[in-house]
Short mmCIF file of C-alpha atoms and ligand atoms in Angstrom, two decimals:
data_model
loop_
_atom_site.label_atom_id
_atom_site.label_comp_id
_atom_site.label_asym_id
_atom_site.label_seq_id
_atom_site.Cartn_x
_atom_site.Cartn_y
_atom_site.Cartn_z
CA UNK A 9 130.73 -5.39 78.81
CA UNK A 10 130.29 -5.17 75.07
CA UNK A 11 134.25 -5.29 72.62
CA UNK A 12 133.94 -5.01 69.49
CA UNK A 13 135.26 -8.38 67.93
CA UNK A 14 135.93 -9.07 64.47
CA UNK A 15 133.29 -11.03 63.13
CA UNK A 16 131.57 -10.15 60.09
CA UNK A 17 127.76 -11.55 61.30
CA UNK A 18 124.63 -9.39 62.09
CA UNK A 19 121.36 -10.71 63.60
CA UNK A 20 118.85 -8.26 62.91
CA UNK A 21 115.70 -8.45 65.50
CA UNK A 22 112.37 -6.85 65.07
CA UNK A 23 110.60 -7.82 68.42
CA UNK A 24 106.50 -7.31 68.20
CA UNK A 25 104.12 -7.95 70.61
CA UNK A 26 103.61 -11.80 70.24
CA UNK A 27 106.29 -11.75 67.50
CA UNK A 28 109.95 -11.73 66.39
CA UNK A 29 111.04 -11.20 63.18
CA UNK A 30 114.65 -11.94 62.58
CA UNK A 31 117.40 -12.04 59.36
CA UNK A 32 121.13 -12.99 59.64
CA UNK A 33 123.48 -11.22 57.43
CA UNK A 34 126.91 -11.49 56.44
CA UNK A 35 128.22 -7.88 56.49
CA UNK A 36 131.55 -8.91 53.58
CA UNK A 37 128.83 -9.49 50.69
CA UNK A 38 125.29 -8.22 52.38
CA UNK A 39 124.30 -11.71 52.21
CA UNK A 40 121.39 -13.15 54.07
CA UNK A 41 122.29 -16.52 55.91
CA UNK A 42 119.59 -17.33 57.71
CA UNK A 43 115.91 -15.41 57.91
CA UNK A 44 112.84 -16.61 60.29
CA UNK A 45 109.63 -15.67 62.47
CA UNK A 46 108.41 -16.57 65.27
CA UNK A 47 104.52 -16.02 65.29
CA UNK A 48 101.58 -15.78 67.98
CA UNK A 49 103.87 -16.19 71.74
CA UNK A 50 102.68 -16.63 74.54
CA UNK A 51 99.86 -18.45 72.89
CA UNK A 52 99.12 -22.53 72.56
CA UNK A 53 99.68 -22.17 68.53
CA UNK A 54 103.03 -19.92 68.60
CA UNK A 55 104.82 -20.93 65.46
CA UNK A 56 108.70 -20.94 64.33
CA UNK A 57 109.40 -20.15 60.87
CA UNK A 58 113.37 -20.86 59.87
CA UNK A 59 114.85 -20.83 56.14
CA UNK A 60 118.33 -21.26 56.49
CA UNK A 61 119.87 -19.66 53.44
CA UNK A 62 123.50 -20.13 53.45
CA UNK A 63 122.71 -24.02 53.21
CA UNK A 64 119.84 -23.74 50.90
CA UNK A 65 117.73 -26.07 53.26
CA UNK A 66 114.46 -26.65 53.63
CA UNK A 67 112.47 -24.14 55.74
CA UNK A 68 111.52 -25.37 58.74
CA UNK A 69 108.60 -25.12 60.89
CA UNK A 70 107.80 -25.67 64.57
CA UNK A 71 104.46 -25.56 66.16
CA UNK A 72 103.68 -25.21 69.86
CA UNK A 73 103.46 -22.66 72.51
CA UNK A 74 106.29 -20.92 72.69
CA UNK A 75 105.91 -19.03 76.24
CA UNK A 76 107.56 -15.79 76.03
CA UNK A 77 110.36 -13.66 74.09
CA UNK A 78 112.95 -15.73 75.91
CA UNK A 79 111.91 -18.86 74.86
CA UNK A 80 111.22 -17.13 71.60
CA UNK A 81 114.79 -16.02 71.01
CA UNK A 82 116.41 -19.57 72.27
CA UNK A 83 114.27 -21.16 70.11
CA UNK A 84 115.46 -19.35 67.46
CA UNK A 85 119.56 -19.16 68.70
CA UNK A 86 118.33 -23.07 68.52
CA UNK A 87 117.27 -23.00 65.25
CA UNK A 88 120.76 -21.22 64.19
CA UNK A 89 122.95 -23.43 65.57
CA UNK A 90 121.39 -26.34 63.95
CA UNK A 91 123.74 -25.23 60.53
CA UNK A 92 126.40 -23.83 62.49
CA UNK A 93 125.41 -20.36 62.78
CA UNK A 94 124.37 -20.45 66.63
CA UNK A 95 124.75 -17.01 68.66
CA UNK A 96 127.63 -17.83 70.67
CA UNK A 97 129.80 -17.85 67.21
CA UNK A 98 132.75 -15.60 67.45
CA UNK A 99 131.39 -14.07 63.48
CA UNK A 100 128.74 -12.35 65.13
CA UNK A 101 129.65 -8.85 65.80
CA UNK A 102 126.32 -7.54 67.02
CA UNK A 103 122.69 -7.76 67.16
CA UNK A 104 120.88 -5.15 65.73
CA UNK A 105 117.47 -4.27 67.15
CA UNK A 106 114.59 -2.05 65.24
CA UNK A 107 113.10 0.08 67.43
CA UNK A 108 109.96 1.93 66.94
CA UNK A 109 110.30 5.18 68.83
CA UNK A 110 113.19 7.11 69.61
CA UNK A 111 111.77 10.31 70.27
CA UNK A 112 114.12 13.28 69.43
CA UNK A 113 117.01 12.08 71.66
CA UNK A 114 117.89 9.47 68.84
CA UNK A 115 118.84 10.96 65.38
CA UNK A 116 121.28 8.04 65.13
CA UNK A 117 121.42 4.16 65.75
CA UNK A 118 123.35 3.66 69.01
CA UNK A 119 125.38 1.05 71.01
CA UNK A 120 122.93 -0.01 73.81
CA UNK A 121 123.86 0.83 76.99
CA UNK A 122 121.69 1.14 80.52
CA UNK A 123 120.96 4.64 79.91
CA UNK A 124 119.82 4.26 76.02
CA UNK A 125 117.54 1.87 77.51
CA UNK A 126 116.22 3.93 80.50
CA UNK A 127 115.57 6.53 77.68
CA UNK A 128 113.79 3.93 75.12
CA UNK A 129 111.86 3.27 78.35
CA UNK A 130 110.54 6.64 78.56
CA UNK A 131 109.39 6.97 75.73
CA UNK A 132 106.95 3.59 76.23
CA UNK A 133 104.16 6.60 77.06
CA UNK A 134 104.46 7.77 73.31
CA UNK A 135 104.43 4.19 71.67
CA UNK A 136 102.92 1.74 74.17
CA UNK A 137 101.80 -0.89 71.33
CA UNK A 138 105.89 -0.75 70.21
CA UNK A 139 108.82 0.36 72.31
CA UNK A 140 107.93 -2.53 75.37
CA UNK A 141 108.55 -5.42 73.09
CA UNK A 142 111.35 -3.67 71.36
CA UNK A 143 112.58 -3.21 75.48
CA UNK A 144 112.26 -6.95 75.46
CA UNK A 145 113.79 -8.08 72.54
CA UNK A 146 116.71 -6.28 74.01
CA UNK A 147 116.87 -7.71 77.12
CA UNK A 148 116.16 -11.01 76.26
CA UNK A 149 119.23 -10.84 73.71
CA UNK A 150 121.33 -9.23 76.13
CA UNK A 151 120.41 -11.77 78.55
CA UNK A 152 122.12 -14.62 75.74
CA UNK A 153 125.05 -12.60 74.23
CA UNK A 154 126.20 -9.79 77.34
CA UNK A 155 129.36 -9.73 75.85
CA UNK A 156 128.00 -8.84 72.47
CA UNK A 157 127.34 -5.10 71.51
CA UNK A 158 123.48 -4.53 70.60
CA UNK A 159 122.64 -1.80 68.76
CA UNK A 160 119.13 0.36 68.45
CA UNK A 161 118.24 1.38 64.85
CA UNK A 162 114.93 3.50 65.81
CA UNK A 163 112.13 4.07 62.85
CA UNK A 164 111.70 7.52 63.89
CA UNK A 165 115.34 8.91 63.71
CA UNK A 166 115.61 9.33 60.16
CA UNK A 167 112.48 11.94 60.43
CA UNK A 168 114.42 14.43 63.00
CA UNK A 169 115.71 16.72 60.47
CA UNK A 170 112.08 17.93 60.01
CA UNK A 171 112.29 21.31 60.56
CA UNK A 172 110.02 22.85 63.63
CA UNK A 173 107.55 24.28 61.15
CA UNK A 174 107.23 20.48 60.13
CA UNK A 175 107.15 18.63 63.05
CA UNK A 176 105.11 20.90 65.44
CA UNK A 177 101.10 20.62 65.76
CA UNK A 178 99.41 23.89 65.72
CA UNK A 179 98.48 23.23 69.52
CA UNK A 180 99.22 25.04 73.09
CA UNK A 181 103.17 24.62 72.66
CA UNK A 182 103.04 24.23 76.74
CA UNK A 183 100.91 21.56 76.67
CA UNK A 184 102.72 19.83 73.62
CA UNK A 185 106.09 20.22 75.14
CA UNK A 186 104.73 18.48 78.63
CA UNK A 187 103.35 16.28 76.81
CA UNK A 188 106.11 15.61 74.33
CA UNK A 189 103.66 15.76 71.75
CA UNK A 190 105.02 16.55 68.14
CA UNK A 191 105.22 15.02 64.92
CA UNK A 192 107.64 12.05 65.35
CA UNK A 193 107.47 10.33 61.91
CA UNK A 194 107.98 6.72 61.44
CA UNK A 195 109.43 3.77 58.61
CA UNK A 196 112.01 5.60 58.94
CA UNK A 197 114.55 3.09 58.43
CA UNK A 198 112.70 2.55 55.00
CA UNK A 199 112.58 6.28 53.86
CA UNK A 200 116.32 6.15 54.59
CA UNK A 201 117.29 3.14 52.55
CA UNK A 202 114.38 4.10 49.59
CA UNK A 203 115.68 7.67 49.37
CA UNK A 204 119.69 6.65 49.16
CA UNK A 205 118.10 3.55 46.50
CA UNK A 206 116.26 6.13 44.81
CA UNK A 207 119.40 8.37 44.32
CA UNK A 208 121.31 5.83 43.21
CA UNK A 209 118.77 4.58 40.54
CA UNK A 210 119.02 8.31 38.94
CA UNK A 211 122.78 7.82 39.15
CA UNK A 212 123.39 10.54 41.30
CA UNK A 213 123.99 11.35 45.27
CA UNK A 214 121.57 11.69 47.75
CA UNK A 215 122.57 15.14 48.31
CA UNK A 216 121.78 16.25 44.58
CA UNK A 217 118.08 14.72 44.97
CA UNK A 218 114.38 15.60 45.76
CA UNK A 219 112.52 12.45 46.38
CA UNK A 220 109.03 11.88 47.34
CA UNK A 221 109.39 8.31 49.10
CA UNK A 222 105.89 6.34 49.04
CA UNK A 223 105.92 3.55 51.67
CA UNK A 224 102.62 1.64 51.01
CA UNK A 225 102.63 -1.34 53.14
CA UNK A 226 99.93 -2.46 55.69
CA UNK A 227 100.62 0.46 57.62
CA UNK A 228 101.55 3.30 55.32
CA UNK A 229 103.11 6.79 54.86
CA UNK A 230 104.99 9.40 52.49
CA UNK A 231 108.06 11.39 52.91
CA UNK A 232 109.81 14.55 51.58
CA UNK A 233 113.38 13.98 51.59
CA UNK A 234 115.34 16.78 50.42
CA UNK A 235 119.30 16.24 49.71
CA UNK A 236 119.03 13.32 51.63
CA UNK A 237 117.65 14.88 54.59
CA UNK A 238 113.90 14.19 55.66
CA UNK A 239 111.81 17.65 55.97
CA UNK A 240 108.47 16.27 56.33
CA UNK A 241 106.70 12.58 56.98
CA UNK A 242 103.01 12.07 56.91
CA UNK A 243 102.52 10.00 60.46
CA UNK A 244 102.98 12.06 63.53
CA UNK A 245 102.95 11.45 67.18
CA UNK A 246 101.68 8.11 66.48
CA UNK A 247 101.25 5.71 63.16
CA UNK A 248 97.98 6.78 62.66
CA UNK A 249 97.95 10.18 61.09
CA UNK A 250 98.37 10.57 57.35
CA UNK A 251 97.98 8.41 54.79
CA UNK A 252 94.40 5.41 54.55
CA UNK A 253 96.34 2.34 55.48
CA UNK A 254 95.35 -1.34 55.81
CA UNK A 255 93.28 -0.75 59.04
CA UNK A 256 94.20 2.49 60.32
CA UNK A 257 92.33 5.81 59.35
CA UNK A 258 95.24 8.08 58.41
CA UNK A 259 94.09 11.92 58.75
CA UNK A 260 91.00 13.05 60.30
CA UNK A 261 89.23 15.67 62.26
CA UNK A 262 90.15 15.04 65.84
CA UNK A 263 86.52 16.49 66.57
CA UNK A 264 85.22 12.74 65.36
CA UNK A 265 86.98 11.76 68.98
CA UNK A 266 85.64 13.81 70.74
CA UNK A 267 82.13 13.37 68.88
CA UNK A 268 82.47 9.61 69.29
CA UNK A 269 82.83 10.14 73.02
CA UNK A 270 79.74 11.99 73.34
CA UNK A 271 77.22 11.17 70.83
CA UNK A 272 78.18 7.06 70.79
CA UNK A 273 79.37 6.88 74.16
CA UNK A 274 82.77 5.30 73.44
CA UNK A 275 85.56 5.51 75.75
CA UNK A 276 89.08 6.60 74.62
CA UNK A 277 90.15 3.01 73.99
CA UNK A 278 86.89 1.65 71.57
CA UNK A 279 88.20 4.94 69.67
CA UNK A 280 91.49 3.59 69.41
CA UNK A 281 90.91 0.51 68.57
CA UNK A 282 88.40 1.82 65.77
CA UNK A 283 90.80 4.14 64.29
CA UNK A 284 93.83 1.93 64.41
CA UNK A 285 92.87 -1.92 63.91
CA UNK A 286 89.11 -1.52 62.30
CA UNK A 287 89.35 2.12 60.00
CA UNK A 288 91.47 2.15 56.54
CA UNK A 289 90.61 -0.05 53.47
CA UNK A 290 89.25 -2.47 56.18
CA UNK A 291 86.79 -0.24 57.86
CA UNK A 292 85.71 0.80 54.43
CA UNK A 293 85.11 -2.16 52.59
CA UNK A 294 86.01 -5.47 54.59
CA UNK A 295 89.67 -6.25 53.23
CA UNK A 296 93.15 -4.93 54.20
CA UNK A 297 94.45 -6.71 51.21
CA UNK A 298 95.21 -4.86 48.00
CA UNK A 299 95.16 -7.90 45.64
CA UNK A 300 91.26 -8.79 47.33
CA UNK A 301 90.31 -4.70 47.00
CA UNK A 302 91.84 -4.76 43.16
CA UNK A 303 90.10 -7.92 42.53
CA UNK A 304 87.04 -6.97 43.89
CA UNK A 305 87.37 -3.41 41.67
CA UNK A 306 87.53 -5.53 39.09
CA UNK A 307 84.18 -6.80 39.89
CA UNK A 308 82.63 -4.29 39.47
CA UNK A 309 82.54 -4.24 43.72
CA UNK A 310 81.24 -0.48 44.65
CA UNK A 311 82.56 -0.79 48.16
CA UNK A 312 85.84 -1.93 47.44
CA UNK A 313 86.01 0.56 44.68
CA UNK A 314 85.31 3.16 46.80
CA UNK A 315 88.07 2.36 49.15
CA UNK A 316 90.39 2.36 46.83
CA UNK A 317 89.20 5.67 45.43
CA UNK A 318 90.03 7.37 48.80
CA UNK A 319 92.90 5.78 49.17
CA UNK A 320 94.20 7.09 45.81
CA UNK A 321 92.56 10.62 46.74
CA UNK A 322 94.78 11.02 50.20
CA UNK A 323 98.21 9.51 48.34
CA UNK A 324 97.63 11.83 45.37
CA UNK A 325 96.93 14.89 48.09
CA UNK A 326 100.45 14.14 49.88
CA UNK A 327 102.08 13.60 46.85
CA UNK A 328 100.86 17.49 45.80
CA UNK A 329 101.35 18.58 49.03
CA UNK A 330 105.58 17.27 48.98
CA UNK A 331 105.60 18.49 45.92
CA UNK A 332 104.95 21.84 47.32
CA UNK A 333 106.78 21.77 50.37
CA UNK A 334 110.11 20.19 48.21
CA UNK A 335 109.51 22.88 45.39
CA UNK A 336 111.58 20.74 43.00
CA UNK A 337 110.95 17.49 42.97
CA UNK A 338 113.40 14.62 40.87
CA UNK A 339 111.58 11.37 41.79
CA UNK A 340 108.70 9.74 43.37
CA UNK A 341 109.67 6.43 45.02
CA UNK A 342 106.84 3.64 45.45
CA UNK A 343 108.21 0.57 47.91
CA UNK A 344 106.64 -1.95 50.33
CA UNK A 345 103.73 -4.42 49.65
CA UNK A 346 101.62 -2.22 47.72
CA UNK A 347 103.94 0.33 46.61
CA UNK A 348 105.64 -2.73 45.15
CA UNK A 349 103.37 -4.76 43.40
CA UNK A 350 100.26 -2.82 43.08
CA UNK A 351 100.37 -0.79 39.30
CA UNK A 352 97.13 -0.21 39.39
CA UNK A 353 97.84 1.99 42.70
CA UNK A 354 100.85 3.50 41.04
CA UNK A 355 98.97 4.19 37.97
CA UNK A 356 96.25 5.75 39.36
CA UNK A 357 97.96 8.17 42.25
CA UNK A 358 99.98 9.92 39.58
CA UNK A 359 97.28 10.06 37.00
CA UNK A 360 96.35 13.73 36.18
CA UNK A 361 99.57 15.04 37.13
CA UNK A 362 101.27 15.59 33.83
CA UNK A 363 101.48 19.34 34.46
CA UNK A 364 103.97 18.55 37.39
CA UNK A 365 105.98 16.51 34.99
CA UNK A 366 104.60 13.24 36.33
CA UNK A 367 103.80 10.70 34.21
CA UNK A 368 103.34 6.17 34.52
CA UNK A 369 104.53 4.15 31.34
CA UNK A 370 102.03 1.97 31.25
CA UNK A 371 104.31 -1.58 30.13
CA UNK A 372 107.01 -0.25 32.80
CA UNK A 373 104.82 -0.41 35.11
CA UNK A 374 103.50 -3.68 34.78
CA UNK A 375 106.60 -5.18 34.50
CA UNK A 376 107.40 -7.11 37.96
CA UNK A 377 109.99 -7.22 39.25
CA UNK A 378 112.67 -7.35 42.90
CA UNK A 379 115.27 -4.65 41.52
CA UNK A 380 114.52 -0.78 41.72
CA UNK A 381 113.39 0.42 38.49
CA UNK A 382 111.77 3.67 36.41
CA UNK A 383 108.17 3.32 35.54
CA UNK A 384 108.06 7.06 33.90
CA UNK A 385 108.46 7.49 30.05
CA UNK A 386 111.71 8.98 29.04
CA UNK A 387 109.99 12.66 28.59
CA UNK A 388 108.54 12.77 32.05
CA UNK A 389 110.26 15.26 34.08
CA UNK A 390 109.90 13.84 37.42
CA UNK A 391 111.04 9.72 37.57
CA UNK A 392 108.90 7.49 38.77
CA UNK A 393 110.38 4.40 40.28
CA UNK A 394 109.52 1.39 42.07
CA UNK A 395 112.05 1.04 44.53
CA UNK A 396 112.10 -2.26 47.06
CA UNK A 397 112.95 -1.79 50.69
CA UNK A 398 115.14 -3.72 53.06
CA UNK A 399 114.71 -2.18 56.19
CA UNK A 400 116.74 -5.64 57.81
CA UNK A 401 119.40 -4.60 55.56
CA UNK A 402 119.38 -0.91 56.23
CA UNK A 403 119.33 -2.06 60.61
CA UNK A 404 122.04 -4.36 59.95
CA UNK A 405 124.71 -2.21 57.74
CA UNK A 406 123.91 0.71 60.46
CA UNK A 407 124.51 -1.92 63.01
CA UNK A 408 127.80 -3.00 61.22
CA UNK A 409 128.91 0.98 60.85
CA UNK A 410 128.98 1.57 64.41
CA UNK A 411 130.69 -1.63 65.65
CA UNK A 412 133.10 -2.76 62.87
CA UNK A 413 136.45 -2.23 63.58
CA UNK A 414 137.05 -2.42 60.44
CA UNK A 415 135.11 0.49 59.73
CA UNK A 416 135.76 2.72 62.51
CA UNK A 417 139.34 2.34 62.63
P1 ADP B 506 103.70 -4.46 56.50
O1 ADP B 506 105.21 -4.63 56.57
O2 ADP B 506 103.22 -3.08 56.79
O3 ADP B 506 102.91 -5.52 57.20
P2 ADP B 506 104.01 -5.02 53.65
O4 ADP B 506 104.93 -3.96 53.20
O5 ADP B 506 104.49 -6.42 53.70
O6 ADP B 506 103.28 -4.63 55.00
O7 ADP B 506 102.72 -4.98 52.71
C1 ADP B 506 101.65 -5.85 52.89
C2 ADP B 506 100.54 -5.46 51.96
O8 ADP B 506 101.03 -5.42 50.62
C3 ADP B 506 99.40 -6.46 51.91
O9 ADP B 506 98.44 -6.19 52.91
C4 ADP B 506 98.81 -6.21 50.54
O10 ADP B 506 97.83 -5.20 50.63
C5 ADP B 506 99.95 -5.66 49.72
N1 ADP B 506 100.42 -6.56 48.65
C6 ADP B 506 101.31 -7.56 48.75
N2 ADP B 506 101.47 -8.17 47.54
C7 ADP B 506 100.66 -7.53 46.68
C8 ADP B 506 100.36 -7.67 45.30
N3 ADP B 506 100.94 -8.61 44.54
N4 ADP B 506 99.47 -6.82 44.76
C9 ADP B 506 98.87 -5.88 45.50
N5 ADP B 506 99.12 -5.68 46.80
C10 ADP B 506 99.99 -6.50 47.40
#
């Protein structure tokens, strides 16, 4: 049975493969007490990673296999309790879980319950790398805290406001629909949280704003969010589509597929493995890494140049291509690792766009910096703005929304 209690704590789990990434918050000041990884399970050399914050110790380390998400999880509950911040504390009001794909049935996070995670279940056939270690996360943290609500925040919700003419593929609409192929959209929790940030930056709502949200991590994609409401996201049924990311290809014919099949003789997997773990800025030049690629540009490196060349190319087509489908556009947001700390990326995908009121100040943007800030000059219609993400933050003040009493009473 889950009650809603009155604690003020949320545990915020992002549950990989062979990893879990977790952050404790305190909900009264947004307050991180306690953030930590757990690396490589299930393997001899798994590895715990703990900084506990609200005690401003040491981080601490542990090395040694660690077998599975269970022992993963009460390592880490472990690790908590160590400064007084263990699981079974009455401040915790609920664990908050990211999960990758929540199809169209989940526009909004929601209390976990058998049937939410029957549905998350059935939607493992459209994100097999994601949703089955989210599914265990969950369990495994049910399996500690039953009494405790848990909460799905899914990456794909914030994108189901695209409109049809947005989130369909030109394909049979039969087959699609058996299928349940369409565009899904992901990072959603970050296009969420960048968008509002982004608002808030130009001192005005999210309903009174255009933003173009550029999310240029390791994996990467743009967004056109209009008044606050997503109308179009760059990856689809999958992660892979849109934007060159670290490793994965982004757009491309789906003829190369089919191609590959025949002419090389791979099967469906080598082509998924090629176009998701060894295609992007890897595939073209060796490195994933922006700070290598940049240093190597500096080099005078022609293949790292010319991977960062098409990565500019395809971020500079989306960013036309919102334009257009947002008509009136009042900012362009750059977050995650790249988006973040790479100028020269910044610099260089809004270069040439003066005539659409777009314009980098060259000392803004080398200023660094953790707080949102404009990187246009003051005449440039359109702000530019480099504008951090917390998706733990955004998962854990959903999670607090829907279980607070506080807050719901
Ligand atoms: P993800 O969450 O997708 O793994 P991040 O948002 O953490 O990725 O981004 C990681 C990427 O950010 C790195 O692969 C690197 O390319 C880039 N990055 C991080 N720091 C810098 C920096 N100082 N300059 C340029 N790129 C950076």
């Amino acid at each position: 049975m889950t009650t809603a209690n009155q604690g003020t704590r949320v545990l915020v789990l992002n549950s990989g493969s062979s990893s879990v990434k977790y952050q404790l918050l305190d909900m009264r000041d947004a307050s991180r007490l306690a953030v930590g990884l757990v690396e490589r399970i299930g393997e001899e050399t798994s590895r715990l990673k703990h900084s506990p914050l609200a005690t401003g110790g040491a981080t601490r380390e542990q090395n040694g296999p660690i077998a599975d998400h269970e022992a993963a999880l009460k390592a880490v509950a472990a690790e908590l309790a160590v400064d007084g911040l263990g699981l079974d504390s009455p401040e915790l009001a609920a664990i908050g879980h990211r999960v990758v794909h929540g199809g169209l049935k989940f526009s909004a996070p929601t209390v976990i319950t058998d049937e939410v995670l029957a549905e998350i279940e059935r939607l493992v056939p459209v994100a097999p790398l994601h949703n089955p270690a989210n599914i265990t996360g969950i369990r495994t943290a049910q399996a500690l805290r039953p009494d405790l609500p848990q909460v799905a925040v899914f990456d794909t919700a914030f994108h189901t406001t695209m409109p049809e003419s947005a989130a369909r593929y030109a394909i049979d609409i039969e087959t699609a629909d058996a299928h349940r192929i369409r565009r899904y959209g992901f990072h959603g929790t970050s296009h969420a949280y960048v968008s509002r940030e982004t608002a808030r930056l130009l001192g005005k709502a999210p309903e009174d704003v255009n933003v173009i949200v550029l999310h240029l991590g390791n994996g990467a994609s743009a967004s056109a969010v209009r008044g606050g409401r997503c109308v179009d996201t760059s990856m689809g049924l999958t992660p892979l589509e849109g934007l060159v990311m670290g490793t994965r290809s982004g757009d491309i014919d789906p003829a190369v597929t089919f191609h590959l099949m025949r002419v090389a003789g791979m099967s469906a997997d080598d082509i998924d493995v090629l176009l998701n773990k060894k295609s992007g800025l890897v595939g073209l030049c060796g490195d994933n890494d922006m700070r290598e690629i940049r240093r190597r540009c500096d080099e005078g490196d022609e293949k790292a140049q010319l991977a960062f060349d098409i990565y500019i190319h395809r971020l500079k087509k989306y960013i036309g291509a919102y334009y257009a489908v947002l008509g009136k556009v009042d900012a362009i947001a750059f977050t995650a690792g790249v988006g973040e700390n790479a100028a020269p990326v910044r610099e260089a995908a809004v270069a040439g766009l003066e005539e659409l009121g777009l314009a980098v100040d060259g000392d803004l943007n080398a200023v660094r910096s953790d707080r949102p800030r404009l990187i246009s000059p003051e005449y440039a219609r359109v702000a530019v703005a480099v504008v951090p993400t917390d998706e733990e933050l955004e998962i854990a003040q959903q999670t607090y929304a829907l279980v607070s009493p506080a807050l719901n009473s």
